[in-house]
Coordinates of C-alpha atoms in Angstrom, one line a residue:
M1 CA 91.1 32.9 6.0
T2 CA 88.7 30.2 5.1
A3 CA 89.9 28.3 2.0
V4 CA 86.9 28.9 -0.3
T5 CA 87.5 30.0 -3.9
A6 CA 85.1 32.1 -6.0
R7 CA 82.4 29.9 -7.4
P8 CA 82.7 29.0 -11.1
G9 CA 80.5 31.1 -13.4
I10 CA 81.0 34.6 -12.0
A11 CA 81.4 35.8 -15.6
D12 CA 78.1 34.3 -16.6
R13 CA 76.3 35.8 -13.7
L14 CA 77.7 39.3 -14.4
S15 CA 76.8 38.8 -18.1
R16 CA 73.2 38.2 -17.2
M17 CA 73.2 41.3 -15.0
I18 CA 74.6 43.4 -17.8
Q19 CA 71.9 42.1 -20.2
L20 CA 69.3 43.9 -18.1
P21 CA 69.3 47.6 -19.4
T22 CA 68.9 49.3 -16.0
V23 CA 69.4 52.8 -17.4
S24 CA 68.0 55.1 -14.8
A25 CA 68.1 58.2 -17.1
E26 CA 65.8 56.4 -19.6
L27 CA 63.0 55.2 -17.3
E28 CA 60.3 56.8 -19.6
E29 CA 61.6 54.9 -22.6
R30 CA 62.5 51.6 -21.0
G31 CA 60.2 51.4 -18.0
I32 CA 60.8 49.9 -14.6
E33 CA 60.8 46.3 -15.7
P34 CA 64.6 45.9 -16.1
F35 CA 65.0 47.1 -12.5
E36 CA 62.4 44.6 -11.2
D37 CA 64.0 41.9 -13.3
F38 CA 67.3 42.7 -11.6
V39 CA 65.9 42.1 -8.1
V40 CA 64.5 38.8 -9.3
L41 CA 67.8 37.9 -10.8
I42 CA 69.6 38.5 -7.5
A43 CA 67.3 36.0 -5.9
E44 CA 67.9 33.5 -8.6
L45 CA 71.7 33.8 -8.8
Y46 CA 72.2 34.1 -5.0
P47 CA 69.7 31.8 -3.3
L48 CA 71.5 31.8 0.1
V49 CA 71.5 35.6 0.2
H50 CA 67.8 35.5 -0.7
A51 CA 67.1 32.9 1.9
H52 CA 69.1 34.3 4.8
L53 CA 69.3 38.1 4.4
P54 CA 65.9 39.9 4.7
L55 CA 65.4 42.4 2.0
E56 CA 63.8 45.8 2.5
R57 CA 62.7 48.0 -0.4
H58 CA 63.2 51.7 0.0
T59 CA 61.6 53.8 -2.8
E60 CA 61.2 51.9 -6.0
F61 CA 64.9 51.4 -6.5
G62 CA 66.6 51.0 -3.1
L63 CA 67.5 47.4 -1.9
L64 CA 68.7 46.9 1.7
F65 CA 69.8 43.4 2.7
H66 CA 70.5 42.8 6.4
W67 CA 72.9 40.1 7.7
N68 CA 72.7 39.7 11.5
G69 CA 76.1 39.5 13.1
R70 CA 77.4 38.1 16.4
A71 CA 77.8 41.5 18.2
A72 CA 75.2 43.8 19.6
A73 CA 73.6 46.1 16.9
S74 CA 74.8 49.1 18.9
D75 CA 78.4 48.3 17.9
G76 CA 77.7 49.7 14.5
P77 CA 77.4 47.7 11.3
L78 CA 79.4 47.3 8.1
V79 CA 77.6 48.8 5.1
L80 CA 78.7 47.6 1.7
M81 CA 77.3 49.8 -1.1
A82 CA 76.9 49.5 -4.9
H83 CA 74.4 50.6 -7.5
Y84 CA 72.8 48.6 -10.2
D85 CA 71.7 51.4 -12.6
V86 CA 73.9 52.4 -15.5
V87 CA 74.3 55.4 -17.8
P88 CA 72.8 55.6 -21.3
V89 CA 74.6 54.4 -24.4
D90 CA 75.0 56.4 -27.6
E91 CA 74.0 53.8 -30.2
S92 CA 76.3 55.5 -32.8
D93 CA 79.4 54.8 -30.7
P94 CA 81.7 52.0 -32.1
W95 CA 81.3 49.3 -29.4
T96 CA 83.3 46.1 -30.2
H97 CA 80.5 44.1 -28.6
P98 CA 76.9 45.4 -28.1
P99 CA 76.7 47.3 -24.8
F100 CA 73.9 45.2 -23.3
S101 CA 75.0 41.8 -24.7
G102 CA 77.2 40.9 -21.7
T103 CA 79.7 39.3 -24.1
I104 CA 82.3 37.1 -22.5
A105 CA 85.5 37.1 -24.6
D106 CA 89.3 37.2 -24.2
G107 CA 89.1 36.8 -20.4
H108 CA 86.8 39.8 -20.1
V109 CA 83.1 40.5 -19.6
Y110 CA 82.0 43.4 -21.8
G111 CA 79.1 45.7 -21.5
R112 CA 77.6 48.8 -19.9
G113 CA 78.0 48.4 -16.1
A114 CA 80.9 45.9 -16.1
L115 CA 82.9 48.4 -14.0
D116 CA 80.3 50.9 -13.1
D117 CA 78.9 49.4 -11.0
K118 CA 77.6 45.8 -11.6
G119 CA 81.1 44.4 -11.4
P120 CA 81.8 45.8 -7.9
L121 CA 78.2 44.8 -6.9
I122 CA 78.5 41.2 -7.9
V123 CA 81.8 40.6 -6.1
M124 CA 80.0 41.6 -2.8
L125 CA 77.2 39.1 -3.5
E126 CA 79.7 36.4 -4.4
A127 CA 81.6 36.8 -1.2
V128 CA 78.4 36.8 1.0
E129 CA 77.0 33.7 -0.8
N130 CA 80.2 31.8 -0.4
L131 CA 80.5 32.6 3.3
L132 CA 76.8 31.7 3.9
A133 CA 77.6 28.3 2.3
T134 CA 80.1 27.7 5.1
G135 CA 77.8 28.7 7.9
F136 CA 79.8 31.9 8.6
I137 CA 78.3 34.6 10.8
P138 CA 80.0 38.0 10.7
A139 CA 81.3 39.7 13.8
R140 CA 79.0 42.7 13.2
D141 CA 75.8 43.3 11.4
V142 CA 76.3 43.8 7.7
Y143 CA 74.0 45.7 5.4
L144 CA 74.2 45.5 1.6
S145 CA 72.8 48.8 0.2
F146 CA 72.1 48.7 -3.5
G147 CA 70.7 51.8 -5.3
G148 CA 69.0 51.8 -8.6
N149 CA 69.3 55.5 -9.4
E150 CA 72.8 56.6 -8.4
E151 CA 73.4 57.9 -11.8
T152 CA 70.4 60.3 -11.4
F153 CA 71.3 61.8 -8.0
G154 CA 70.7 58.7 -5.8
A155 CA 67.3 59.2 -4.2
A156 CA 67.2 55.6 -3.1
A157 CA 70.5 55.9 -1.2
V158 CA 69.2 59.2 0.4
E159 CA 66.2 57.2 1.7
I160 CA 68.3 54.3 2.9
A161 CA 70.7 56.5 4.8
R162 CA 67.8 58.4 6.3
V163 CA 66.1 55.2 7.5
L164 CA 69.2 53.8 9.2
K165 CA 69.9 57.2 10.8
D166 CA 66.3 57.4 12.1
R167 CA 66.7 53.9 13.6
G168 CA 69.8 55.1 15.5
I169 CA 72.1 52.9 13.4
V170 CA 75.5 54.6 12.9
P171 CA 77.7 52.5 10.6
W172 CA 81.1 51.5 11.8
L173 CA 82.4 51.4 8.2
V174 CA 80.8 52.3 4.9
L175 CA 82.4 51.1 1.7
D176 CA 81.2 52.2 -1.7
E177 CA 82.5 52.4 -5.3
G178 CA 85.3 54.9 -6.1
G179 CA 89.0 54.1 -6.4
A180 CA 90.5 50.9 -7.7
V181 CA 93.8 49.0 -8.1
V182 CA 95.6 51.0 -10.7
D183 CA 99.1 51.1 -12.3
A184 CA 101.0 54.4 -12.3
P185 CA 98.3 56.5 -10.5
L186 CA 100.0 59.7 -11.4
A187 CA 102.3 60.6 -14.3
F188 CA 105.4 60.7 -12.1
V189 CA 104.4 57.7 -9.8
Q190 CA 105.3 54.2 -10.9
G191 CA 103.9 50.9 -9.6
R192 CA 100.5 49.7 -8.5
A193 CA 98.4 51.2 -5.8
A194 CA 95.0 50.7 -4.3
M195 CA 93.4 54.2 -4.5
I196 CA 90.9 54.5 -1.6
G197 CA 88.7 57.6 -1.6
V198 CA 88.6 59.1 1.9
G199 CA 86.5 62.0 0.8
E200 CA 84.6 63.3 -2.2
K201 CA 84.0 66.6 -3.9
G202 CA 80.6 68.2 -3.8
V203 CA 78.3 68.6 -6.8
L204 CA 76.7 71.8 -7.9
T205 CA 74.6 72.2 -11.1
L206 CA 73.7 75.8 -12.1
K207 CA 71.5 77.2 -14.9
L208 CA 72.6 80.5 -16.4
S209 CA 69.8 82.2 -18.3
T210 CA 69.2 85.6 -19.8
R211 CA 66.7 87.4 -22.1
G212 CA 67.3 89.9 -24.9
D213 CA 65.8 91.4 -28.0
G214 CA 64.8 88.8 -30.6
G215 CA 64.4 89.5 -34.2
H216 CA 65.6 88.7 -37.7
A217 CA 69.1 87.4 -38.0
S218 CA 69.9 89.9 -40.8
A219 CA 70.1 92.8 -38.4
P220 CA 71.6 91.5 -35.1
P221 CA 72.0 93.7 -32.0
T222 CA 75.5 94.2 -30.5
L223 CA 74.9 91.7 -27.6
T224 CA 72.3 89.0 -28.2
A225 CA 71.0 86.7 -25.5
V226 CA 73.1 83.9 -27.0
R227 CA 76.3 86.0 -27.0
R228 CA 75.6 87.2 -23.4
I229 CA 75.4 83.6 -22.2
A230 CA 78.5 82.6 -24.3
R231 CA 80.4 85.4 -22.7
A232 CA 79.3 84.3 -19.2
V233 CA 80.4 80.8 -19.9
N234 CA 83.7 82.0 -21.3
R235 CA 84.4 83.9 -18.1
L236 CA 84.2 80.7 -16.1
D237 CA 87.6 79.5 -17.1
P238 CA 89.8 76.9 -15.3
G239 CA 91.2 79.6 -13.0
T240 CA 87.8 80.5 -11.6
F241 CA 88.6 78.8 -8.3
R242 CA 91.9 79.0 -6.5
P243 CA 93.8 75.7 -6.0
R244 CA 94.2 74.3 -2.5
T245 CA 95.6 70.9 -1.4
P246 CA 93.4 68.7 0.8
K247 CA 95.1 66.8 3.6
A248 CA 94.2 63.5 1.8
I249 CA 96.4 64.6 -1.2
S250 CA 99.3 65.4 1.0
R251 CA 98.9 61.9 2.7
M252 CA 98.7 60.3 -0.8
L253 CA 101.9 62.0 -1.9
S254 CA 103.7 61.0 1.4
Q255 CA 102.8 57.4 0.8
F256 CA 103.9 57.5 -2.8
S257 CA 107.3 59.0 -1.7
E258 CA 107.9 55.9 0.5
Q259 CA 107.6 53.6 -2.5
A260 CA 109.6 55.9 -4.9
S261 CA 113.4 56.2 -5.4
G262 CA 115.8 58.8 -6.9
P263 CA 114.5 62.2 -8.0
S264 CA 110.9 61.1 -7.8
R265 CA 111.2 60.3 -4.1
L266 CA 112.6 63.8 -3.4
L267 CA 109.9 65.5 -5.6
L268 CA 107.1 63.6 -3.8
K269 CA 108.5 64.4 -0.4
V270 CA 108.6 68.1 -1.2
L271 CA 105.1 68.1 -2.6
A272 CA 103.8 66.2 0.4
G273 CA 105.3 68.7 2.8
V274 CA 104.4 71.9 1.0
P275 CA 100.7 72.0 0.2
F276 CA 100.8 75.5 -1.3
L277 CA 103.4 74.3 -3.9
T278 CA 101.4 71.1 -4.6
A279 CA 98.3 73.1 -5.3
R280 CA 100.2 75.2 -7.9
V281 CA 101.9 72.3 -9.5
F282 CA 98.8 70.1 -9.8
A283 CA 96.8 73.1 -11.2
A284 CA 99.4 73.6 -13.8
L285 CA 99.4 69.9 -14.8
G286 CA 95.7 70.2 -15.7
G287 CA 93.3 67.2 -16.0
E288 CA 92.9 64.9 -13.1
P289 CA 95.7 66.4 -11.0
A290 CA 94.1 69.9 -11.3
A291 CA 90.7 68.5 -10.4
M292 CA 92.2 67.1 -7.2
V293 CA 93.1 70.6 -5.9
R294 CA 90.4 72.9 -7.1
T295 CA 86.7 73.3 -7.8
T296 CA 86.1 72.5 -11.5
V297 CA 83.6 74.2 -13.8
A298 CA 82.3 72.6 -16.9
A299 CA 79.6 73.9 -19.3
T300 CA 77.5 70.8 -20.2
M301 CA 74.4 72.0 -22.0
Q302 CA 73.2 75.1 -23.9
S303 CA 69.9 76.1 -25.3
G304 CA 68.3 79.0 -27.2
G305 CA 66.8 79.6 -30.5
T306 CA 64.1 78.2 -32.8
A307 CA 65.4 78.7 -36.3
A308 CA 68.6 79.4 -38.1
N309 CA 67.5 82.9 -39.2
V310 CA 65.9 84.0 -36.0
I311 CA 67.7 85.8 -33.1
P312 CA 66.3 84.1 -29.9
S313 CA 65.0 86.3 -27.1
Q314 CA 66.3 84.0 -24.5
A315 CA 69.2 81.6 -24.0
S316 CA 70.6 79.4 -21.2
A317 CA 73.5 77.2 -20.3
T318 CA 73.9 74.5 -17.7
I319 CA 77.1 74.5 -15.6
N320 CA 78.4 71.6 -13.6
L321 CA 80.8 72.2 -10.7
R322 CA 82.7 69.7 -8.6
I323 CA 83.3 71.5 -5.3
A324 CA 86.7 71.0 -3.6
L325 CA 86.9 69.9 0.0
G326 CA 86.9 72.8 2.3
E327 CA 84.6 74.9 0.2
T328 CA 80.8 75.3 0.2
V329 CA 77.9 75.4 -2.2
E330 CA 77.1 78.9 -1.2
D331 CA 80.7 80.1 -1.7
A332 CA 80.8 78.5 -5.1
V333 CA 77.6 80.3 -6.2
V334 CA 79.0 83.6 -5.0
R335 CA 82.3 83.0 -6.8
V336 CA 80.5 82.2 -10.1
R337 CA 78.3 85.3 -9.8
R338 CA 81.4 87.5 -9.3
R339 CA 83.3 86.0 -12.3
I340 CA 80.3 86.4 -14.6
N341 CA 79.9 90.0 -13.4
D342 CA 76.7 90.5 -15.4
P343 CA 73.4 91.4 -13.6
L344 CA 71.4 90.4 -16.6
V345 CA 72.5 86.7 -16.3
S346 CA 70.4 84.9 -13.7
I347 CA 71.9 82.0 -11.8
D348 CA 69.6 79.2 -10.5
V349 CA 70.8 76.3 -8.4
L350 CA 69.4 73.0 -9.9
E351 CA 71.2 70.7 -7.6
G352 CA 73.7 71.2 -4.8
S353 CA 75.6 68.8 -2.5
A354 CA 78.4 69.9 -0.3
P355 CA 81.8 68.1 -0.3
S356 CA 82.2 65.4 2.3
P357 CA 84.6 65.6 5.3
E358 CA 87.7 63.4 5.1
S359 CA 87.7 60.0 6.7
P360 CA 90.8 59.2 8.7
T361 CA 93.5 56.7 7.7
N362 CA 94.9 55.9 11.2
N363 CA 91.9 53.9 12.4
A364 CA 90.8 50.3 12.6
Q365 CA 88.5 50.7 9.6
F366 CA 91.3 51.7 7.2
A367 CA 93.6 49.0 8.6
L368 CA 90.8 46.4 7.9
L369 CA 90.7 47.6 4.3
G370 CA 94.5 47.1 4.1
E371 CA 94.2 43.5 5.5
A372 CA 91.6 42.6 3.0
L373 CA 93.6 44.2 0.2
E374 CA 96.7 42.1 1.1
Q375 CA 94.7 38.9 0.8
A376 CA 93.3 39.8 -2.6
F377 CA 96.2 41.9 -4.1
P378 CA 99.4 41.0 -2.2
G379 CA 101.9 43.8 -2.1
V380 CA 99.5 46.5 -3.2
R381 CA 99.3 49.2 -0.6
P382 CA 96.2 51.3 0.2
V383 CA 96.6 55.0 -0.7
P384 CA 94.2 57.7 0.3
Y385 CA 92.9 60.2 -2.3
V386 CA 89.9 62.5 -3.0
M387 CA 87.1 61.1 -5.1
M388 CA 86.3 63.6 -7.9
A389 CA 82.9 62.2 -8.9
A390 CA 79.9 61.8 -6.6
T391 CA 78.8 58.5 -5.0
D392 CA 75.8 57.3 -3.0
S393 CA 78.1 57.1 0.0
R394 CA 78.0 60.9 0.4
H395 CA 74.5 60.5 2.0
F396 CA 76.1 58.4 4.8
H397 CA 79.1 60.7 5.3
R398 CA 76.9 63.3 7.0
Y399 CA 76.6 61.1 10.1
S400 CA 79.0 58.2 9.7
P401 CA 82.7 58.9 10.6
A402 CA 84.3 56.2 8.4
V403 CA 83.2 56.2 4.8
Y404 CA 85.6 55.0 2.0
R405 CA 85.3 54.6 -1.7
F406 CA 87.0 51.6 -3.3
A407 CA 86.0 49.0 -5.8
P408 CA 88.4 46.0 -5.3
L409 CA 89.1 45.6 -9.1
E410 CA 92.2 46.2 -11.2
M411 CA 91.5 48.8 -13.8
S412 CA 93.9 49.9 -16.6
N413 CA 93.9 53.5 -17.8
A414 CA 91.9 52.4 -20.8
Q415 CA 89.3 50.6 -18.7
R416 CA 88.9 53.7 -16.4
A417 CA 88.3 55.8 -19.6
S418 CA 85.6 53.3 -20.7
I419 CA 83.5 54.1 -17.6
H420 CA 80.6 56.1 -19.0
G421 CA 82.3 55.6 -22.4
V422 CA 82.8 52.9 -25.0
D423 CA 83.8 49.2 -24.6
E424 CA 83.4 49.1 -20.9
S425 CA 84.8 45.7 -19.7
V426 CA 86.2 43.9 -16.6
E427 CA 88.7 41.1 -16.4
I428 CA 87.3 37.8 -15.0
S429 CA 90.4 37.3 -13.0
T430 CA 90.0 40.6 -11.2
L431 CA 86.4 39.8 -10.4
E432 CA 87.7 36.7 -8.6
R433 CA 90.2 38.9 -6.7
G434 CA 87.3 41.2 -5.8
E435 CA 85.4 38.3 -4.2
I436 CA 88.5 37.4 -2.2
F437 CA 88.7 41.0 -1.0
H438 CA 85.2 41.1 0.3
R439 CA 85.4 37.7 1.8
A440 CA 88.5 38.7 3.7
L441 CA 86.9 42.0 4.8
L442 CA 84.0 40.1 6.3
E443 CA 86.1 37.4 7.9
H444 CA 88.5 39.9 9.5
L445 CA 85.7 42.1 10.8
N446 CA 85.8 42.5 14.5

């Protein structure tokens, strides 16, 4: 690999990105200026990228940079994805440093977006800028696809994926955010692993609503609209959907067993070989393990009522489901309707996206990820898993056979919990390793 180190100042550059409050859910309050300022900032911080990679704008928020490679375009490009929008911040939360200050302290960069997803975005740009400085030309075409509304369902990525498909461009490899380098990825698994998402769960948002007799709160009927909705929500317990083990989870456990010893090794081997048992065990564990093997249901919003002493005539609740691989949006709606078992509760689909197919791990693309990983994080092995959240890459997975989700950054359990939470931060040293990963990925591309 070419002996080029990450340029000094990566922390300062990320800090400046974080200082732009690109909150896609608050466009009405903040306006589009932070997003436009972000595009200008990329050109300022990465002059070679700006000079050599033509930029296409798709919708107001989609940025698509194109780097011409040595091979024919028909060979299929590498698509590196990230998003530059962030989620809102509750100003009452106790942040150690203001969330949009981009404070650099104690070897970290603090602020909303440090991990999700401006940190992963900046290491891509760092690698490309550094390689351009050496006169490097990639073996294949490379696209940098950056979305500015991933956190609000990703319309920019939808359009970029559609445009490339309409042009007959089928990516050879797509890499987006998702997994990371983590320590003890499961409670009974020790050591570090690079968790690479080979598939992701679908997303389904439902609105439950009903009407009833309103009136004075002093003489309530037996079953008000609010109670009917509460009952419907209560029926959607964790056991609403049966657990099932995707192939990716069995492969994950098999790899973990190779690194383990003693009783843990035997346990992992058994779980890897008996998917039915794995589904039952993971479901019983709850939390992340349970989410890996079943469709999850979470009530996220409720509404109804105008005053404390008035029984409302209507009530509603919003339900968010993450659909397990192998299931469909239609099946999930049917299952919810059966569990609620109340014809007076209407169910409307607000947003639905099917789970992705699983990408293979025995191909050249996954091997390339392993090579780049060895350069940046020596001794850390790539491990497949199922991504539980939604990413922009799902829009490519409909027609591209090799889509993976991995941010080449080390994240502790506390840092992973800070994503969409409080005190989000990234270590400067892992940003530098992330740059090495992407540089190796591009240099080993064939």
